[in-house]
PDB file of C-alpha atoms in Angstrom:
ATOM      1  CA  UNK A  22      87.935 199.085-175.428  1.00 50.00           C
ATOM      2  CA  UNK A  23      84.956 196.338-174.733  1.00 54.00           C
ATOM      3  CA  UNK A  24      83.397 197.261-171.437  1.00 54.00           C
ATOM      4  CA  UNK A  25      81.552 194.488-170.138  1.00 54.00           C
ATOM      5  CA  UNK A  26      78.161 195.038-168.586  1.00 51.00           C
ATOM      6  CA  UNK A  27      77.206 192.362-166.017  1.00 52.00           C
ATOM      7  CA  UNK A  28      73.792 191.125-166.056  1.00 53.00           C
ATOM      8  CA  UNK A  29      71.293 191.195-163.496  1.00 49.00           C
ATOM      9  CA  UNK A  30      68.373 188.544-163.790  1.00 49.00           C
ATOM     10  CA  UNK A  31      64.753 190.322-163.409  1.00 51.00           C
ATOM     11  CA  UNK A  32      62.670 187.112-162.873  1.00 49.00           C
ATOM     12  CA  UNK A  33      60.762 186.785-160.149  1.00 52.00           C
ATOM     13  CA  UNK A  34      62.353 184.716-157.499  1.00 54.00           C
ATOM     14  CA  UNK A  35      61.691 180.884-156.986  1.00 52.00           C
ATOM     15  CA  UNK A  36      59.602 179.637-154.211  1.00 57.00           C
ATOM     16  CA  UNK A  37      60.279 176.749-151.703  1.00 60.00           C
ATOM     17  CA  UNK A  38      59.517 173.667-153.842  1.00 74.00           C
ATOM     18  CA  UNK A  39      59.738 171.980-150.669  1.00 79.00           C
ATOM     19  CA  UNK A  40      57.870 173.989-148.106  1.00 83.00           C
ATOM     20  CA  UNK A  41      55.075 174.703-151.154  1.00 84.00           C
ATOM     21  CA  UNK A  42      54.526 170.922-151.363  1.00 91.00           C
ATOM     22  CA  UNK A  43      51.145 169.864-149.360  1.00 92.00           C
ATOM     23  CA  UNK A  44      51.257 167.115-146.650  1.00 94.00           C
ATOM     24  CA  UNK A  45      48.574 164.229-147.303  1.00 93.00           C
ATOM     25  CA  UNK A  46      47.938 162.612-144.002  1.00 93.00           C
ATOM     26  CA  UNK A  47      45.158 159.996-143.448  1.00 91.00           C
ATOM     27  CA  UNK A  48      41.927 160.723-140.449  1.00 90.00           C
ATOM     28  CA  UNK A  49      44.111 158.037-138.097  1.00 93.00           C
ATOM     29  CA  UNK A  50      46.511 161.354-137.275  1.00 95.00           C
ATOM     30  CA  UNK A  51      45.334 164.199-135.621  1.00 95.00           C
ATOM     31  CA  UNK A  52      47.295 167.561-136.043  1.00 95.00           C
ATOM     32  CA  UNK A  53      46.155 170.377-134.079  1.00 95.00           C
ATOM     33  CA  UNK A  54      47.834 174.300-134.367  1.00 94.00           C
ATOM     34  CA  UNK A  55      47.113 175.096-130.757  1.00 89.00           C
ATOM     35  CA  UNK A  56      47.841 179.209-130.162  1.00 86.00           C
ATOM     36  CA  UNK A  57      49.934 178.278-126.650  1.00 90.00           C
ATOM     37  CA  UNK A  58      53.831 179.499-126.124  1.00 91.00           C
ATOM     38  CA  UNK A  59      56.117 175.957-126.649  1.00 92.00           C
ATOM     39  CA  UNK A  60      58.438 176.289-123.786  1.00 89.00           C
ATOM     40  CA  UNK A  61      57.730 177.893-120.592  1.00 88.00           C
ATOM     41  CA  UNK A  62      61.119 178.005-119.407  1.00 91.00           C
ATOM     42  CA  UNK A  63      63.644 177.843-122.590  1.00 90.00           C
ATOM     43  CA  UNK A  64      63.411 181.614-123.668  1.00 90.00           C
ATOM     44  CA  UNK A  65      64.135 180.573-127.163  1.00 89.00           C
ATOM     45  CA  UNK A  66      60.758 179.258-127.275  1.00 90.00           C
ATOM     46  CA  UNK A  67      58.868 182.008-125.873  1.00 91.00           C
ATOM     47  CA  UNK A  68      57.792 183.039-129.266  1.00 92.00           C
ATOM     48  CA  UNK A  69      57.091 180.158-130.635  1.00 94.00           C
ATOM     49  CA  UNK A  70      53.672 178.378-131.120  1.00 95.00           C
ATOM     50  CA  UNK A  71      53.157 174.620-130.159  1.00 96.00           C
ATOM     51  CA  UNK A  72      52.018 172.348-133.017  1.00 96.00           C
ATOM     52  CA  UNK A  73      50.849 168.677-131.761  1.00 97.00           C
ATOM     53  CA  UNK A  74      50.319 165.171-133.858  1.00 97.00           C
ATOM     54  CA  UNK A  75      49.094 162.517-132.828  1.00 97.00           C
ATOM     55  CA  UNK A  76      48.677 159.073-134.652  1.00 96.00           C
ATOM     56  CA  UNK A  77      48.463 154.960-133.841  1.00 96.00           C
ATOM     57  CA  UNK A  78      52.334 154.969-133.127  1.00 96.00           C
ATOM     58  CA  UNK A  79      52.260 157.999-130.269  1.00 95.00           C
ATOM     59  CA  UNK A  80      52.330 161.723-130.235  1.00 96.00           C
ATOM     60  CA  UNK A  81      54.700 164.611-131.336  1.00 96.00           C
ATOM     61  CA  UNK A  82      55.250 168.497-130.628  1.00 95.00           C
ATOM     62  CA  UNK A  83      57.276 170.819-132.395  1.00 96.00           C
ATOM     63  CA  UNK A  84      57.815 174.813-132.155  1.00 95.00           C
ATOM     64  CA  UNK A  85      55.961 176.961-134.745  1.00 96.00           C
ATOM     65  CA  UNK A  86      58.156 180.301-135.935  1.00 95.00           C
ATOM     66  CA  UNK A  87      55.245 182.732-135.946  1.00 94.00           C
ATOM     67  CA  UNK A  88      55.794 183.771-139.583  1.00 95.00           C
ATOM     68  CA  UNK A  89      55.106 180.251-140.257  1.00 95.00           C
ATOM     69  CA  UNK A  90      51.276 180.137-141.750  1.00 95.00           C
ATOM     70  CA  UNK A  91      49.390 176.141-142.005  1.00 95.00           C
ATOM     71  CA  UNK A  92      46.335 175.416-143.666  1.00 94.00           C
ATOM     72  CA  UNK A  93      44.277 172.646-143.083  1.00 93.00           C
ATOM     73  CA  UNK A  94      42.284 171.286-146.020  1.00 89.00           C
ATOM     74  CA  UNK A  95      39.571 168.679-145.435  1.00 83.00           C
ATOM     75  CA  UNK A  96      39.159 166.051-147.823  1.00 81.00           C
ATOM     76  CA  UNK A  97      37.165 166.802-151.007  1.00 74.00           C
ATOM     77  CA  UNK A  98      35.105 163.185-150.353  1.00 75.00           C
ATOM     78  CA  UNK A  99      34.884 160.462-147.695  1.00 72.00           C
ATOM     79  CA  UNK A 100      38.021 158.295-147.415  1.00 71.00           C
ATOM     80  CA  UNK A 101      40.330 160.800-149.501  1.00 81.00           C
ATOM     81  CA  UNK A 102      43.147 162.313-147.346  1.00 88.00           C
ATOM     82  CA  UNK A 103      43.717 165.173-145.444  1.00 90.00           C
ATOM     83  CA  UNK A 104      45.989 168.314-146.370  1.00 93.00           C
ATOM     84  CA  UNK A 105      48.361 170.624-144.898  1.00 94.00           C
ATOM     85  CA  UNK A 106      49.598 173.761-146.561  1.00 94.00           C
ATOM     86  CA  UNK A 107      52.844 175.263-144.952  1.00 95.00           C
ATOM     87  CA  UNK A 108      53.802 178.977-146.031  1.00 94.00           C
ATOM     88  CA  UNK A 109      55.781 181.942-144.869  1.00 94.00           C
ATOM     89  CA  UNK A 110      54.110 185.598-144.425  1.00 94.00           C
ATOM     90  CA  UNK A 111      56.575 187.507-146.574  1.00 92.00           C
ATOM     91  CA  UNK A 112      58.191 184.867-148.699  1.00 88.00           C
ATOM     92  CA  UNK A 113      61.256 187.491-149.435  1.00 90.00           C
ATOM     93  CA  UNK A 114      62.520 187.581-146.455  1.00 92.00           C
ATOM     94  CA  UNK A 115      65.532 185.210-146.756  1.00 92.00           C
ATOM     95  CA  UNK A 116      65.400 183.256-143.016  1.00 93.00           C
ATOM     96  CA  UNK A 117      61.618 182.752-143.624  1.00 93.00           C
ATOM     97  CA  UNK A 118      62.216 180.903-146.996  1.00 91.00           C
ATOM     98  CA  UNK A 119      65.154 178.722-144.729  1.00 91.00           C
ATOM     99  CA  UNK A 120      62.609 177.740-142.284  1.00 93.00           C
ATOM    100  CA  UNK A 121      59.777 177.307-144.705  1.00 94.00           C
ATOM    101  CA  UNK A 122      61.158 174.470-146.106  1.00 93.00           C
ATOM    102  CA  UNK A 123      62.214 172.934-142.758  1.00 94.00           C
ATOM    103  CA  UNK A 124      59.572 173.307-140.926  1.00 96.00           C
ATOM    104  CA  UNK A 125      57.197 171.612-143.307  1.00 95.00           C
ATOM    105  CA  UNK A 126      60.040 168.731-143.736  1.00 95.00           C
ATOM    106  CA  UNK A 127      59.791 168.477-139.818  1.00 96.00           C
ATOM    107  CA  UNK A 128      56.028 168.239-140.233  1.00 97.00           C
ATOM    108  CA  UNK A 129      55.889 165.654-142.363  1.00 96.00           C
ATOM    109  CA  UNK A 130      58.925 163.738-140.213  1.00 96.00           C
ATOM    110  CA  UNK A 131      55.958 164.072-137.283  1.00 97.00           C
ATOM    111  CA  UNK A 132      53.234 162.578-139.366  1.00 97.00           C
ATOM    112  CA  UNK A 133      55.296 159.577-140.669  1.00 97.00           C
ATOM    113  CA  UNK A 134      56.565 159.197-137.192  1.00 97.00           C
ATOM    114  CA  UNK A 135      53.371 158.618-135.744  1.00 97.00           C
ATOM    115  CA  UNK A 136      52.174 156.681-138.128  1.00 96.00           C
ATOM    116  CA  UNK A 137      55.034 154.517-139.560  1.00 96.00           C
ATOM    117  CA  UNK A 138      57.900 155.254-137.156  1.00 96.00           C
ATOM    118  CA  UNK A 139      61.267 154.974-138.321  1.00 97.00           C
ATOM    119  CA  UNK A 140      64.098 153.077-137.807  1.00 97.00           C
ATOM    120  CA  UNK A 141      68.263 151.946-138.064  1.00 97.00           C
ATOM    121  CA  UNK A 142      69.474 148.942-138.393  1.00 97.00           C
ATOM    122  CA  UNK A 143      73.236 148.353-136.776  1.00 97.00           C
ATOM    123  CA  UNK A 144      75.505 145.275-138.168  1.00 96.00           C
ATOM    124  CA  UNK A 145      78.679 144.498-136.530  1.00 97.00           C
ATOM    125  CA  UNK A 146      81.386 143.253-138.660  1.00 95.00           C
ATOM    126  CA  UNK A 147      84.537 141.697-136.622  1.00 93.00           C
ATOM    127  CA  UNK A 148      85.156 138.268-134.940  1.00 92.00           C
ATOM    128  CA  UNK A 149      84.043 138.345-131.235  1.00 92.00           C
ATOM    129  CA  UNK A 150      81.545 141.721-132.293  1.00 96.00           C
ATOM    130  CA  UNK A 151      78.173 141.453-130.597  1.00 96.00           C
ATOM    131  CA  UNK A 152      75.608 142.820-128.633  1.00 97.00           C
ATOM    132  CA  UNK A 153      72.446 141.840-125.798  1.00 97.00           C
ATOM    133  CA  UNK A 154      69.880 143.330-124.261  1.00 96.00           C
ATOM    134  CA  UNK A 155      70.808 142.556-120.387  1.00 95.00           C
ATOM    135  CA  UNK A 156      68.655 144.083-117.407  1.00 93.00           C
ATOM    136  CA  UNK A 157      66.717 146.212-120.051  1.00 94.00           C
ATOM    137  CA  UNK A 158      70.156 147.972-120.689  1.00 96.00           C
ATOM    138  CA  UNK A 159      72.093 147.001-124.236  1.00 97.00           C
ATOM    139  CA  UNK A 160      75.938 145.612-123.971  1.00 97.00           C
ATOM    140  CA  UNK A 161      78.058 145.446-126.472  1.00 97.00           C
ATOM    141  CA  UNK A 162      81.144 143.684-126.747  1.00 96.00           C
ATOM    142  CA  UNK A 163      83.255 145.002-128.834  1.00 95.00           C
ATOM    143  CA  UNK A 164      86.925 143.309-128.438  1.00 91.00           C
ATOM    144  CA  UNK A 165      87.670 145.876-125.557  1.00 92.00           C
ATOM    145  CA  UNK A 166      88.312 144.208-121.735  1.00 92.00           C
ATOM    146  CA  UNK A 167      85.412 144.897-120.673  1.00 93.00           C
ATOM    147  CA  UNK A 168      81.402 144.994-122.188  1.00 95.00           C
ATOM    148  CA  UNK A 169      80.134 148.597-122.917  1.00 96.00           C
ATOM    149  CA  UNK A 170      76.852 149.042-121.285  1.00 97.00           C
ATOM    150  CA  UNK A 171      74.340 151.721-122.397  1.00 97.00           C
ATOM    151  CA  UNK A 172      70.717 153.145-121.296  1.00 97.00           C
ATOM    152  CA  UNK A 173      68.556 152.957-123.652  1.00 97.00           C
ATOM    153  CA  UNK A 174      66.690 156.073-124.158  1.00 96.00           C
ATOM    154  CA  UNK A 175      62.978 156.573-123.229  1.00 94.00           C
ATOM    155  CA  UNK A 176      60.893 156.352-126.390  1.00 94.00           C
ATOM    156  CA  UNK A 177      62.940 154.180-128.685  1.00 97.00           C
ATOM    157  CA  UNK A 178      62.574 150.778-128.734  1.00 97.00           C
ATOM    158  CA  UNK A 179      65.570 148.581-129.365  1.00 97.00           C
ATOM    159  CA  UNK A 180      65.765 144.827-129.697  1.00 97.00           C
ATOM    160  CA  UNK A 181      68.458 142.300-130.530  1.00 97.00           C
ATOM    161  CA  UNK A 182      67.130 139.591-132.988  1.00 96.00           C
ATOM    162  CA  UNK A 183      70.616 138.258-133.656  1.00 96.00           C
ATOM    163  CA  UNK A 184      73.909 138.654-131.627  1.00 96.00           C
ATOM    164  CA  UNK A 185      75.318 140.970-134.638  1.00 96.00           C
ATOM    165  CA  UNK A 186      72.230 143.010-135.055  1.00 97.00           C
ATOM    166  CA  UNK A 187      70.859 146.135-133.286  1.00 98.00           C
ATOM    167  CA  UNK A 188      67.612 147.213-134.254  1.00 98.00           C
ATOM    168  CA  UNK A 189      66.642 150.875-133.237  1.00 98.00           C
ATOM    169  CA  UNK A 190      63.307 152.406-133.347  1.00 97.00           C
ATOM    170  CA  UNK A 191      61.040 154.922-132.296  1.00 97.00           C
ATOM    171  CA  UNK A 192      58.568 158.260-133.884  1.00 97.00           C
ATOM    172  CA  UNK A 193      61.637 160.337-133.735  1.00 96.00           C
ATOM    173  CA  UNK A 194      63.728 160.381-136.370  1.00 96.00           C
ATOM    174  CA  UNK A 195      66.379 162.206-134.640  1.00 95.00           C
ATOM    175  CA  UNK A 196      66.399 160.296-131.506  1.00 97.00           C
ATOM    176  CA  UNK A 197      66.924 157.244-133.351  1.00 97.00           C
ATOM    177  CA  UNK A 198      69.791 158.639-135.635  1.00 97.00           C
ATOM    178  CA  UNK A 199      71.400 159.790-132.457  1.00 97.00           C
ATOM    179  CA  UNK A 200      71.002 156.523-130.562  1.00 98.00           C
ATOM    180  CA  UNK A 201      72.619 154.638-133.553  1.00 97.00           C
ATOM    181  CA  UNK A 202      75.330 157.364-133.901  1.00 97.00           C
ATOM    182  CA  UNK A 203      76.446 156.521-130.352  1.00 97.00           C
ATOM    183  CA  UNK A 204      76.397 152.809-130.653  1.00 97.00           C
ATOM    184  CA  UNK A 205      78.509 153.018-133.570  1.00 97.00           C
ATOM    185  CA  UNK A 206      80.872 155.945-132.003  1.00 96.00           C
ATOM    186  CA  UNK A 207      82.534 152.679-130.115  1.00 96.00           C
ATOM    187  CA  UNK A 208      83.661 151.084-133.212  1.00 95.00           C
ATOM    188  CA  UNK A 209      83.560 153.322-136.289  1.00 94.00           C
ATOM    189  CA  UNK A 210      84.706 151.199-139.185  1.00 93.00           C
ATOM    190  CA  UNK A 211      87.755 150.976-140.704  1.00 90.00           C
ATOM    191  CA  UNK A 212      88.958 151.172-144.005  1.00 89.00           C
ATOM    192  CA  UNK A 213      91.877 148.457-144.047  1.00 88.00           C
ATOM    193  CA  UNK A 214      89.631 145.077-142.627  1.00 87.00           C
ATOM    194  CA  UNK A 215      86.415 146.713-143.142  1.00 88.00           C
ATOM    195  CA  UNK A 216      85.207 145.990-139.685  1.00 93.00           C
ATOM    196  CA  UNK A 217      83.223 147.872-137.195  1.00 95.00           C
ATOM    197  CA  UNK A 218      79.752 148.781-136.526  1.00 96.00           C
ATOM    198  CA  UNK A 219      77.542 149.999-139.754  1.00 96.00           C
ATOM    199  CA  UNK A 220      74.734 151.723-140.114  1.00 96.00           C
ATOM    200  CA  UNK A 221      71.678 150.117-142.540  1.00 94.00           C
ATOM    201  CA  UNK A 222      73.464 150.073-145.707  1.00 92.00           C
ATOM    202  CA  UNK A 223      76.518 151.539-145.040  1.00 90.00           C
ATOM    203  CA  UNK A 224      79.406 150.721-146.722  1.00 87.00           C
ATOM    204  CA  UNK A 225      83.319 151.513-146.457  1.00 84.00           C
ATOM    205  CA  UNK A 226      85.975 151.457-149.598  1.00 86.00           C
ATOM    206  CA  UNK A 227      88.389 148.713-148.705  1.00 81.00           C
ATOM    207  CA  UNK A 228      91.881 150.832-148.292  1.00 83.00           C
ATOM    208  CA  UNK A 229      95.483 148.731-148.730  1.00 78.00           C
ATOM    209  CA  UNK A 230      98.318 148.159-146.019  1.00 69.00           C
ATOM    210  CA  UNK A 231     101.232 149.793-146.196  1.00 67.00           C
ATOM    211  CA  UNK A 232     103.725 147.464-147.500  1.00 67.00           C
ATOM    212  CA  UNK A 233     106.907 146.955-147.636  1.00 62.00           C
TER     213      UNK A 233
END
């Protein structure tokens, strides 16, 4: 009788490609570690350090796990750019190898926020489909009897430039992905005349009626 022996690997195990990966930021954004709790009030925060960046485009926070190490490297030469090194204190651990990754993805998020910003383009596809900016509020009509009105959130900026076009933006990435989420929630598209509200580049596979 063949008994089979199942084998168990001995190599060491494989870092966070991600999290190991340095962030290069120019001297226009300022990222300071400063040793204060994040929240005062939400007690999910209470352990948590508060990390700040600021660049041309505005400024960010975000909550430091304290197992979460940064180093900051200064530029080897004038005009070269600036380094930070994310890592975990015991890289074993399996939730500290989850969050090393994430938090140095969120990071860098910050830093091109600041300093790029991000952004979502909307397209509405259907006859009558449009939207304005009225009374610093957007409306959308959307074939419904009446407009849709909605605030717009405090830190994104969003502008019209045609009738079928919104244009969202902002140094959150998730604020704008949730903003254009919303806007398309009231007309996801459909698969049979492809219309609706899309998302940048967005597209939908064309599905047949029924027929008879």
């Amino acid at each position: 009788m063949r008994l089979l022996v199942r084998q168990f690997s001995t190599t060491r195990r494989v870092l966070s490609h991600i999290g190991s990966a340095p962030i290069k930021y120019t001297s226009e954004v300022q990222i300071e570690h400063a040793n204060e709790q994040f929240s005062l009030t939400d007690s999910r925060y209470f352990d948590k350090t508060t990390l700040k960046v600021t660049g041309p485009l505005g400024n960010r926070t975000m909550p430091i796990e304290p197992y979460v190490k940064l180093a900051f490297n200064e530029p080897a030469r004038a005009g070269s750019e600036h380094e930070l090194v994310v890592s975990v204190a015991d890289s074993t651990m399996k939730k500290q190898r989850q969050m090393w990754g994430t938090t140095r993805a969120l990071i860098n998020n910050c830093v091109i926020g600041v300093t790029e910003g991000f952004s979502a383009t909307l397209r509405f596809v259907g006859v009558g489909y449009r939207a304005a900016i009225e009374k610093d509020k957007l409306v959308l009509r959307l074939g419904y009897s009446h407009p849709i009105t909605m605030d717009i959130p405090q830190g994104l900026n969003v502008s019209v430039p045609v009738p079928t076009r919104v244009l969202v933006s902002g140094i959150d990435l998730q604020h704008v992905k949730l903003f254009a989420a919303k806007i398309r929630q009231w007309k996801k598209p459909e698969p049979y005349n492809q219309k609706g509200i899309f998302i940048n580049d967005e597209t939908i596979v064309k599905k047949d009626g029924k027929k008879k």
